[in-house]
Amino acid sequence: MSMLELREVDLFYGDAQALDGVSLDVASGEIVAIIGANGAGKSSLIRTIFGMEKPRRGSIRFEGQEIAGAAPHRICNLGIGQVAEGRQVFPNMTVRENLEMGAVVPRARAGAAAAMDRVFVMFPRLAERRRQLAGTLSGGEQQMLAIARCLMGQPRLVMLDEPSLGLAPVVVVEVFRVVRELNARDGLTLVLVEQNVAQSLALAHRGYVLENGRIVMQGAGAELLADDRVRQAYVGL
Ligand SMILES: Nc1ncnc2c1ncn2[C@@H]1O[C@H](COP(=O)(O)OP(=O)(O)O)[C@@H](O)[C@H]1O
Ligand SMILES: [Mg+2]
């Protein structure tokens, strides 16, 4: 059984259709990459799964339970986490306070202290800066904080929307290392939206190509990466 299963999902903004009959599966333990040009609907897809947009049609099941149209806090409490585009941290709160905000969801309250210990081991820079205001961190540190805050909710599925966008190359490497480690070591299931298409397909078990709100290709990460159409359109080789 898939951990996450979408069937024929349609999303509209007014009259404009952003998702058109999207069906996809994410199995437990997978990294699934979503690739596509700007405006293809990648963020809309993540926002719809997380309950921030309501689909007009279709089914979204997480561990067998229908979640289409449910509120984000309910979806979060079932074990889905997301890191939105653009490193959204609370700039006037400290690192520690930002992390505490990630654990307010009922499923995470009891284990919050242990979860904080774990994220501080994974992100030693955040541990060093735990008393610092998040707004004073570098871009890369803010992105790590956004990921760490998501992990504080103790999700089983994490969706990352362009986590490396606008970061320096050395930080991009770090973001990909974290994604790999969360999957390989912690067994976390991940949906990864990335404009670093070659790197994300190399890391992902499987991928989907989204064009104008539709899935136009799917396959193993390595298979998509070797595909001429994918290379010409998204890898620039
Ligand atoms: N809140 C919104 N209201 C209206 N249109 C939107 C909104 N968000 C995105 N769109 C439109 O939906 C389409 C898909 O956008 P988006 O999901 O952000 O694509 P991507 O993340 O792949 O760049 C685009 O045409 C975009 O302009
Ligand atoms: Mg986007």
mmCIF file of C-alpha atoms and ligand atoms in Angstrom:
data_model
loop_
_atom_site.group_PDB
_atom_site.id
_atom_site.type_symbol
_atom_site.label_atom_id
_atom_site.label_comp_id
_atom_site.label_asym_id
_atom_site.label_seq_id
_atom_site.Cartn_x
_atom_site.Cartn_y
_atom_site.Cartn_z
ATOM 1 C CA MET A 1 0.000 0.000 0.000
ATOM 2 C CA SER A 2 1.172 3.511 -0.732
ATOM 3 C CA MET A 3 1.790 5.820 2.150
ATOM 4 C CA LEU A 4 0.427 8.694 0.073
ATOM 5 C CA GLU A 5 -1.913 8.197 -2.842
ATOM 6 C CA LEU A 6 -3.418 10.901 -5.070
ATOM 7 C CA ARG A 7 -6.072 10.074 -7.627
ATOM 8 C CA GLU A 8 -7.322 12.478 -10.285
ATOM 9 C CA VAL A 9 -6.778 15.606 -8.238
ATOM 10 C CA ASP A 10 -7.969 18.887 -9.776
ATOM 11 C CA LEU A 11 -7.216 22.277 -8.238
ATOM 12 C CA PHE A 12 -8.511 25.615 -9.467
ATOM 13 C CA TYR A 13 -7.666 29.183 -8.503
ATOM 14 C CA GLY A 14 -10.893 30.850 -9.622
ATOM 15 C CA ASP A 15 -11.231 29.790 -13.251
ATOM 16 C CA ALA A 16 -7.557 28.921 -13.654
ATOM 17 C CA GLN A 17 -6.763 25.233 -13.339
ATOM 18 C CA ALA A 18 -3.495 24.592 -11.493
ATOM 19 C CA LEU A 19 -3.705 20.785 -11.118
ATOM 20 C CA ASP A 20 -5.327 18.603 -13.733
ATOM 21 C CA GLY A 21 -6.078 14.976 -12.948
ATOM 22 C CA VAL A 22 -2.953 14.453 -10.842
ATOM 23 C CA SER A 23 -2.460 10.863 -9.687
ATOM 24 C CA LEU A 24 0.668 9.828 -7.842
ATOM 25 C CA ASP A 25 1.932 7.427 -5.216
ATOM 26 C CA VAL A 26 4.588 7.683 -2.562
ATOM 27 C CA ALA A 27 5.592 4.454 -0.835
ATOM 28 C CA SER A 28 6.886 4.349 2.710
ATOM 29 C CA GLY A 29 10.656 4.884 2.728
ATOM 30 C CA GLU A 30 10.852 6.535 -0.686
ATOM 31 C CA ILE A 31 12.255 9.853 -1.824
ATOM 32 C CA VAL A 32 10.003 11.060 -4.636
ATOM 33 C CA ALA A 33 11.106 14.048 -6.728
ATOM 34 C CA ILE A 34 8.620 16.359 -8.414
ATOM 35 C CA ILE A 35 10.127 18.294 -11.275
ATOM 36 C CA GLY A 36 8.690 20.880 -13.617
ATOM 37 C CA ALA A 37 9.138 24.421 -14.915
ATOM 38 C CA ASN A 38 8.123 27.555 -13.005
ATOM 39 C CA GLY A 39 4.352 27.686 -12.786
ATOM 40 C CA ALA A 40 3.913 23.962 -13.515
ATOM 41 C CA GLY A 41 1.996 23.503 -10.253
ATOM 42 C CA LYS A 42 4.636 21.977 -7.945
ATOM 43 C CA SER A 43 3.923 24.251 -4.985
ATOM 44 C CA SER A 44 0.181 23.975 -5.610
ATOM 45 C CA LEU A 45 0.548 20.199 -5.404
ATOM 46 C CA ILE A 46 2.320 20.351 -2.041
ATOM 47 C CA ARG A 47 -0.103 22.950 -0.694
ATOM 48 C CA THR A 48 -3.053 20.800 -1.759
ATOM 49 C CA ILE A 49 -1.682 17.656 -0.086
ATOM 50 C CA PHE A 50 -1.072 19.686 3.079
ATOM 51 C CA GLY A 51 -4.641 21.058 3.070
ATOM 52 C CA MET A 52 -3.766 24.670 2.307
ATOM 53 C CA GLU A 53 -5.700 24.489 -0.973
ATOM 54 C CA LYS A 54 -8.916 22.539 -1.445
ATOM 55 C CA PRO A 55 -9.055 20.337 -4.544
ATOM 56 C CA ARG A 56 -12.222 20.570 -6.622
ATOM 57 C CA ARG A 57 -12.066 16.892 -7.448
ATOM 58 C CA GLY A 58 -10.092 13.786 -6.611
ATOM 59 C CA SER A 59 -8.861 11.767 -3.691
ATOM 60 C CA ILE A 60 -5.824 12.186 -1.441
ATOM 61 C CA ARG A 61 -5.154 9.333 0.945
ATOM 62 C CA PHE A 62 -2.480 9.181 3.614
ATOM 63 C CA GLU A 63 -2.003 5.731 5.130
ATOM 64 C CA GLY A 64 -5.400 4.770 3.811
ATOM 65 C CA GLN A 65 -7.242 7.772 5.236
ATOM 66 C CA GLU A 66 -8.919 10.340 2.986
ATOM 67 C CA ILE A 67 -7.463 13.793 3.675
ATOM 68 C CA ALA A 68 -8.578 15.833 0.644
ATOM 69 C CA GLY A 69 -10.004 19.089 1.950
ATOM 70 C CA ALA A 70 -8.946 18.483 5.579
ATOM 71 C CA ALA A 71 -7.377 21.374 7.503
ATOM 72 C CA PRO A 72 -3.560 21.656 7.672
ATOM 73 C CA HIS A 73 -3.363 21.158 11.448
ATOM 74 C CA ARG A 74 -5.251 17.859 11.128
ATOM 75 C CA ILE A 75 -3.044 16.709 8.271
ATOM 76 C CA CYS A 76 0.036 17.714 10.225
ATOM 77 C CA ASN A 77 -1.185 15.746 13.220
ATOM 78 C CA LEU A 78 -1.501 12.623 11.051
ATOM 79 C CA GLY A 79 2.238 12.787 10.381
ATOM 80 C CA ILE A 80 2.734 14.902 7.253
ATOM 81 C CA GLY A 81 5.193 17.782 7.468
ATOM 82 C CA GLN A 82 6.058 20.398 4.908
ATOM 83 C CA VAL A 83 8.763 22.979 4.456
ATOM 84 C CA ALA A 84 7.321 25.798 2.371
ATOM 85 C CA GLU A 85 9.163 27.684 -0.326
ATOM 86 C CA GLY A 86 11.253 30.599 0.892
ATOM 87 C CA ARG A 87 12.585 29.596 4.335
ATOM 88 C CA GLN A 88 9.689 30.668 6.487
ATOM 89 C CA VAL A 89 11.019 31.068 9.996
ATOM 90 C CA PHE A 90 9.753 33.456 12.686
ATOM 91 C CA PRO A 91 12.508 36.107 12.497
ATOM 92 C CA ASN A 92 11.795 37.679 15.885
ATOM 93 C CA MET A 93 11.841 34.409 17.764
ATOM 94 C CA THR A 94 14.955 32.576 18.829
ATOM 95 C CA VAL A 95 16.059 29.353 17.190
ATOM 96 C CA ARG A 96 14.803 27.405 20.187
ATOM 97 C CA GLU A 97 11.414 29.160 20.130
ATOM 98 C CA ASN A 98 11.063 28.432 16.408
ATOM 99 C CA LEU A 99 11.717 24.765 17.124
ATOM 100 C CA GLU A 100 9.180 24.741 19.963
ATOM 101 C CA MET A 101 6.582 26.096 17.522
ATOM 102 C CA GLY A 102 7.159 22.999 15.411
ATOM 103 C CA ALA A 103 6.123 20.759 18.299
ATOM 104 C CA VAL A 104 2.766 22.364 19.193
ATOM 105 C CA VAL A 105 0.896 19.772 17.150
ATOM 106 C CA PRO A 106 -0.651 17.213 19.565
ATOM 107 C CA ARG A 107 1.230 14.231 18.117
ATOM 108 C CA ALA A 108 4.571 15.906 18.875
ATOM 109 C CA ARG A 109 4.071 17.399 22.340
ATOM 110 C CA ALA A 110 5.114 14.441 24.454
ATOM 111 C CA GLY A 111 8.302 13.791 22.492
ATOM 112 C CA ALA A 112 9.311 17.429 22.020
ATOM 113 C CA ALA A 113 12.381 17.418 24.275
ATOM 114 C CA ALA A 114 13.821 14.294 22.659
ATOM 115 C CA ALA A 115 13.036 15.681 19.202
ATOM 116 C CA MET A 116 14.914 18.875 20.026
ATOM 117 C CA ASP A 117 17.952 16.876 21.156
ATOM 118 C CA ARG A 118 17.878 14.985 17.854
ATOM 119 C CA VAL A 119 17.647 18.097 15.668
ATOM 120 C CA PHE A 120 20.495 19.703 17.601
ATOM 121 C CA VAL A 121 22.650 16.637 16.876
ATOM 122 C CA MET A 122 21.693 16.772 13.217
ATOM 123 C CA PHE A 123 22.169 20.572 12.965
ATOM 124 C CA PRO A 124 25.004 21.547 15.341
ATOM 125 C CA ARG A 125 24.976 25.145 14.046
ATOM 126 C CA LEU A 126 21.428 25.508 15.320
ATOM 127 C CA ALA A 127 22.469 24.138 18.692
ATOM 128 C CA GLU A 128 25.234 26.748 18.901
ATOM 129 C CA ARG A 129 22.766 29.457 17.968
ATOM 130 C CA ARG A 130 19.764 28.313 19.951
ATOM 131 C CA ARG A 131 19.424 31.622 21.796
ATOM 132 C CA GLN A 132 19.894 33.770 18.706
ATOM 133 C CA LEU A 133 16.969 35.409 16.864
ATOM 134 C CA ALA A 134 16.155 33.450 13.711
ATOM 135 C CA GLY A 135 16.176 36.647 11.634
ATOM 136 C CA THR A 136 19.898 37.052 12.315
ATOM 137 C CA LEU A 137 20.824 33.639 10.839
ATOM 138 C CA SER A 138 22.302 33.222 7.369
ATOM 139 C CA GLY A 139 20.032 32.014 4.563
ATOM 140 C CA GLY A 140 21.400 28.506 4.815
ATOM 141 C CA GLU A 141 20.951 28.398 8.575
ATOM 142 C CA GLN A 142 17.376 29.640 8.212
ATOM 143 C CA GLN A 143 16.650 26.853 5.749
ATOM 144 C CA MET A 144 18.092 24.284 8.158
ATOM 145 C CA LEU A 145 15.941 25.810 10.897
ATOM 146 C CA ALA A 146 12.840 25.526 8.691
ATOM 147 C CA ILE A 147 13.634 21.841 8.080
ATOM 148 C CA ALA A 148 14.429 21.254 11.758
ATOM 149 C CA ARG A 149 11.174 22.926 12.837
ATOM 150 C CA CYS A 150 9.263 20.622 10.509
ATOM 151 C CA LEU A 151 11.025 17.609 12.065
ATOM 152 C CA MET A 152 9.920 18.764 15.514
ATOM 153 C CA GLY A 153 6.394 17.756 14.476
ATOM 154 C CA GLN A 154 7.687 14.152 14.235
ATOM 155 C CA PRO A 155 6.354 13.588 10.716
ATOM 156 C CA ARG A 156 6.616 10.334 8.798
ATOM 157 C CA LEU A 157 6.266 12.080 5.435
ATOM 158 C CA VAL A 158 8.029 15.376 4.742
ATOM 159 C CA MET A 159 7.456 17.527 1.671
ATOM 160 C CA LEU A 160 10.179 20.041 0.832
ATOM 161 C CA ASP A 161 9.414 22.853 -1.622
ATOM 162 C CA GLU A 162 12.606 24.094 -3.297
ATOM 163 C CA PRO A 163 14.746 23.833 -0.159
ATOM 164 C CA SER A 164 17.962 24.835 -1.929
ATOM 165 C CA LEU A 165 16.584 27.851 -3.809
ATOM 166 C CA GLY A 166 18.838 30.871 -3.524
ATOM 167 C CA LEU A 167 21.419 29.182 -1.327
ATOM 168 C CA ALA A 168 25.185 29.170 -1.867
ATOM 169 C CA PRO A 169 26.538 25.991 -3.534
ATOM 170 C CA VAL A 170 28.105 24.659 -0.339
ATOM 171 C CA VAL A 171 24.783 25.028 1.458
ATOM 172 C CA VAL A 172 22.970 23.298 -1.417
ATOM 173 C CA VAL A 173 25.270 20.306 -0.872
ATOM 174 C CA GLU A 174 24.358 20.397 2.817
ATOM 175 C CA VAL A 175 20.610 20.448 2.069
ATOM 176 C CA PHE A 176 20.943 17.374 -0.141
ATOM 177 C CA ARG A 177 23.041 15.631 2.505
ATOM 178 C CA VAL A 178 20.326 16.254 5.084
ATOM 179 C CA VAL A 179 17.615 14.893 2.780
ATOM 180 C CA ARG A 180 19.663 11.748 2.093
ATOM 181 C CA GLU A 181 20.377 11.225 5.780
ATOM 182 C CA LEU A 182 16.760 11.708 6.876
ATOM 183 C CA ASN A 183 15.758 9.041 4.409
ATOM 184 C CA ALA A 184 18.601 6.540 4.732
ATOM 185 C CA ARG A 185 19.238 6.795 8.461
ATOM 186 C CA ASP A 186 15.886 7.852 9.909
ATOM 187 C CA GLY A 187 13.661 6.093 7.384
ATOM 188 C CA LEU A 188 11.722 9.262 6.635
ATOM 189 C CA THR A 189 9.613 9.336 3.462
ATOM 190 C CA LEU A 190 10.200 12.488 1.414
ATOM 191 C CA VAL A 191 8.639 14.421 -1.448
ATOM 192 C CA LEU A 192 11.216 16.762 -2.901
ATOM 193 C CA VAL A 193 10.513 19.698 -5.227
ATOM 194 C CA GLU A 194 13.790 21.029 -6.561
ATOM 195 C CA GLN A 195 15.089 23.164 -9.389
ATOM 196 C CA ASN A 196 18.384 21.296 -9.064
ATOM 197 C CA VAL A 197 16.829 18.605 -11.258
ATOM 198 C CA ALA A 198 19.919 16.490 -11.874
ATOM 199 C CA GLN A 199 20.801 16.320 -8.184
ATOM 200 C CA SER A 200 17.263 15.654 -7.067
ATOM 201 C CA LEU A 201 16.689 12.843 -9.605
ATOM 202 C CA ALA A 202 20.034 11.324 -8.689
ATOM 203 C CA LEU A 203 18.934 11.225 -5.058
ATOM 204 C CA ALA A 204 15.283 10.248 -5.554
ATOM 205 C CA HIS A 205 14.033 6.699 -5.893
ATOM 206 C CA ARG A 206 11.300 7.866 -8.251
ATOM 207 C CA GLY A 207 10.168 11.064 -9.871
ATOM 208 C CA TYR A 208 7.232 12.715 -11.572
ATOM 209 C CA VAL A 209 7.366 15.436 -14.221
ATOM 210 C CA LEU A 210 4.644 18.060 -13.928
ATOM 211 C CA GLU A 211 3.703 20.250 -16.902
ATOM 212 C CA ASN A 212 0.821 22.731 -16.753
ATOM 213 C CA GLY A 213 -0.659 20.945 -13.782
ATOM 214 C CA ARG A 214 -0.472 17.475 -15.327
ATOM 215 C CA ILE A 215 1.835 14.535 -14.694
ATOM 216 C CA VAL A 216 3.439 13.911 -18.087
ATOM 217 C CA MET A 217 6.174 11.435 -17.133
ATOM 218 C CA GLN A 218 7.085 9.253 -14.202
ATOM 219 C CA GLY A 219 9.742 6.704 -13.472
ATOM 220 C CA ALA A 220 12.770 5.768 -11.449
ATOM 221 C CA GLY A 221 14.969 8.771 -10.677
ATOM 222 C CA ALA A 222 17.907 7.414 -12.650
ATOM 223 C CA GLU A 223 15.635 6.534 -15.571
ATOM 224 C CA LEU A 224 14.185 10.064 -15.772
ATOM 225 C CA LEU A 225 17.651 11.539 -15.450
ATOM 226 C CA ALA A 226 18.776 9.486 -18.466
ATOM 227 C CA ASP A 227 15.738 10.492 -20.549
ATOM 228 C CA ASP A 228 16.526 12.868 -23.439
ATOM 229 C CA ARG A 229 13.314 14.867 -23.031
ATOM 230 C CA VAL A 230 13.958 15.413 -19.336
ATOM 231 C CA ARG A 231 17.597 16.342 -19.974
ATOM 232 C CA GLN A 232 16.738 18.828 -22.696
ATOM 233 C CA ALA A 233 13.848 20.451 -20.823
ATOM 234 C CA TYR A 234 15.124 20.470 -17.239
ATOM 235 C CA VAL A 235 18.777 19.556 -16.958
ATOM 236 C CA GLY A 236 20.078 21.708 -19.784
ATOM 237 C CA LEU A 237 22.420 19.092 -21.217
HETATM 238 N N1 LIG B 1 -2.654 31.683 -4.771
HETATM 239 C C1 LIG B 1 -2.764 31.634 -6.111
HETATM 240 N N2 LIG B 1 -3.782 32.259 -6.750
HETATM 241 C C2 LIG B 1 -3.897 32.200 -8.094
HETATM 242 N N3 LIG B 1 -3.063 31.539 -8.902
HETATM 243 C C3 LIG B 1 -2.038 30.916 -8.327
HETATM 244 C C4 LIG B 1 -1.822 30.906 -6.911
HETATM 245 N N4 LIG B 1 -0.720 30.183 -6.638
HETATM 246 C C5 LIG B 1 -0.257 29.743 -7.825
HETATM 247 N N5 LIG B 1 -1.040 30.171 -8.841
HETATM 248 C C6 LIG B 1 -0.867 29.853 -10.261
HETATM 249 O O1 LIG B 1 -0.941 28.440 -10.379
HETATM 250 C C7 LIG B 1 0.025 27.965 -11.304
HETATM 251 C C8 LIG B 1 0.973 26.999 -10.604
HETATM 252 O O2 LIG B 1 1.753 27.717 -9.658
HETATM 253 P P1 LIG B 1 2.735 27.005 -8.637
HETATM 254 O O3 LIG B 1 2.027 25.877 -8.025
HETATM 255 O O4 LIG B 1 3.282 28.055 -7.751
HETATM 256 O O5 LIG B 1 3.858 26.453 -9.623
HETATM 257 P P2 LIG B 1 5.388 26.023 -9.343
HETATM 258 O O6 LIG B 1 5.547 25.828 -7.885
HETATM 259 O O7 LIG B 1 5.576 24.777 -10.146
HETATM 260 O O8 LIG B 1 6.240 27.144 -9.872
HETATM 261 C C9 LIG B 1 0.710 29.187 -11.869
HETATM 262 O O9 LIG B 1 0.064 29.543 -13.064
HETATM 263 C C10 LIG B 1 0.486 30.226 -10.787
HETATM 264 O O10 LIG B 1 0.462 31.521 -11.352
HETATM 265 MG MG MG B 2 6.809 26.639 -6.509
#
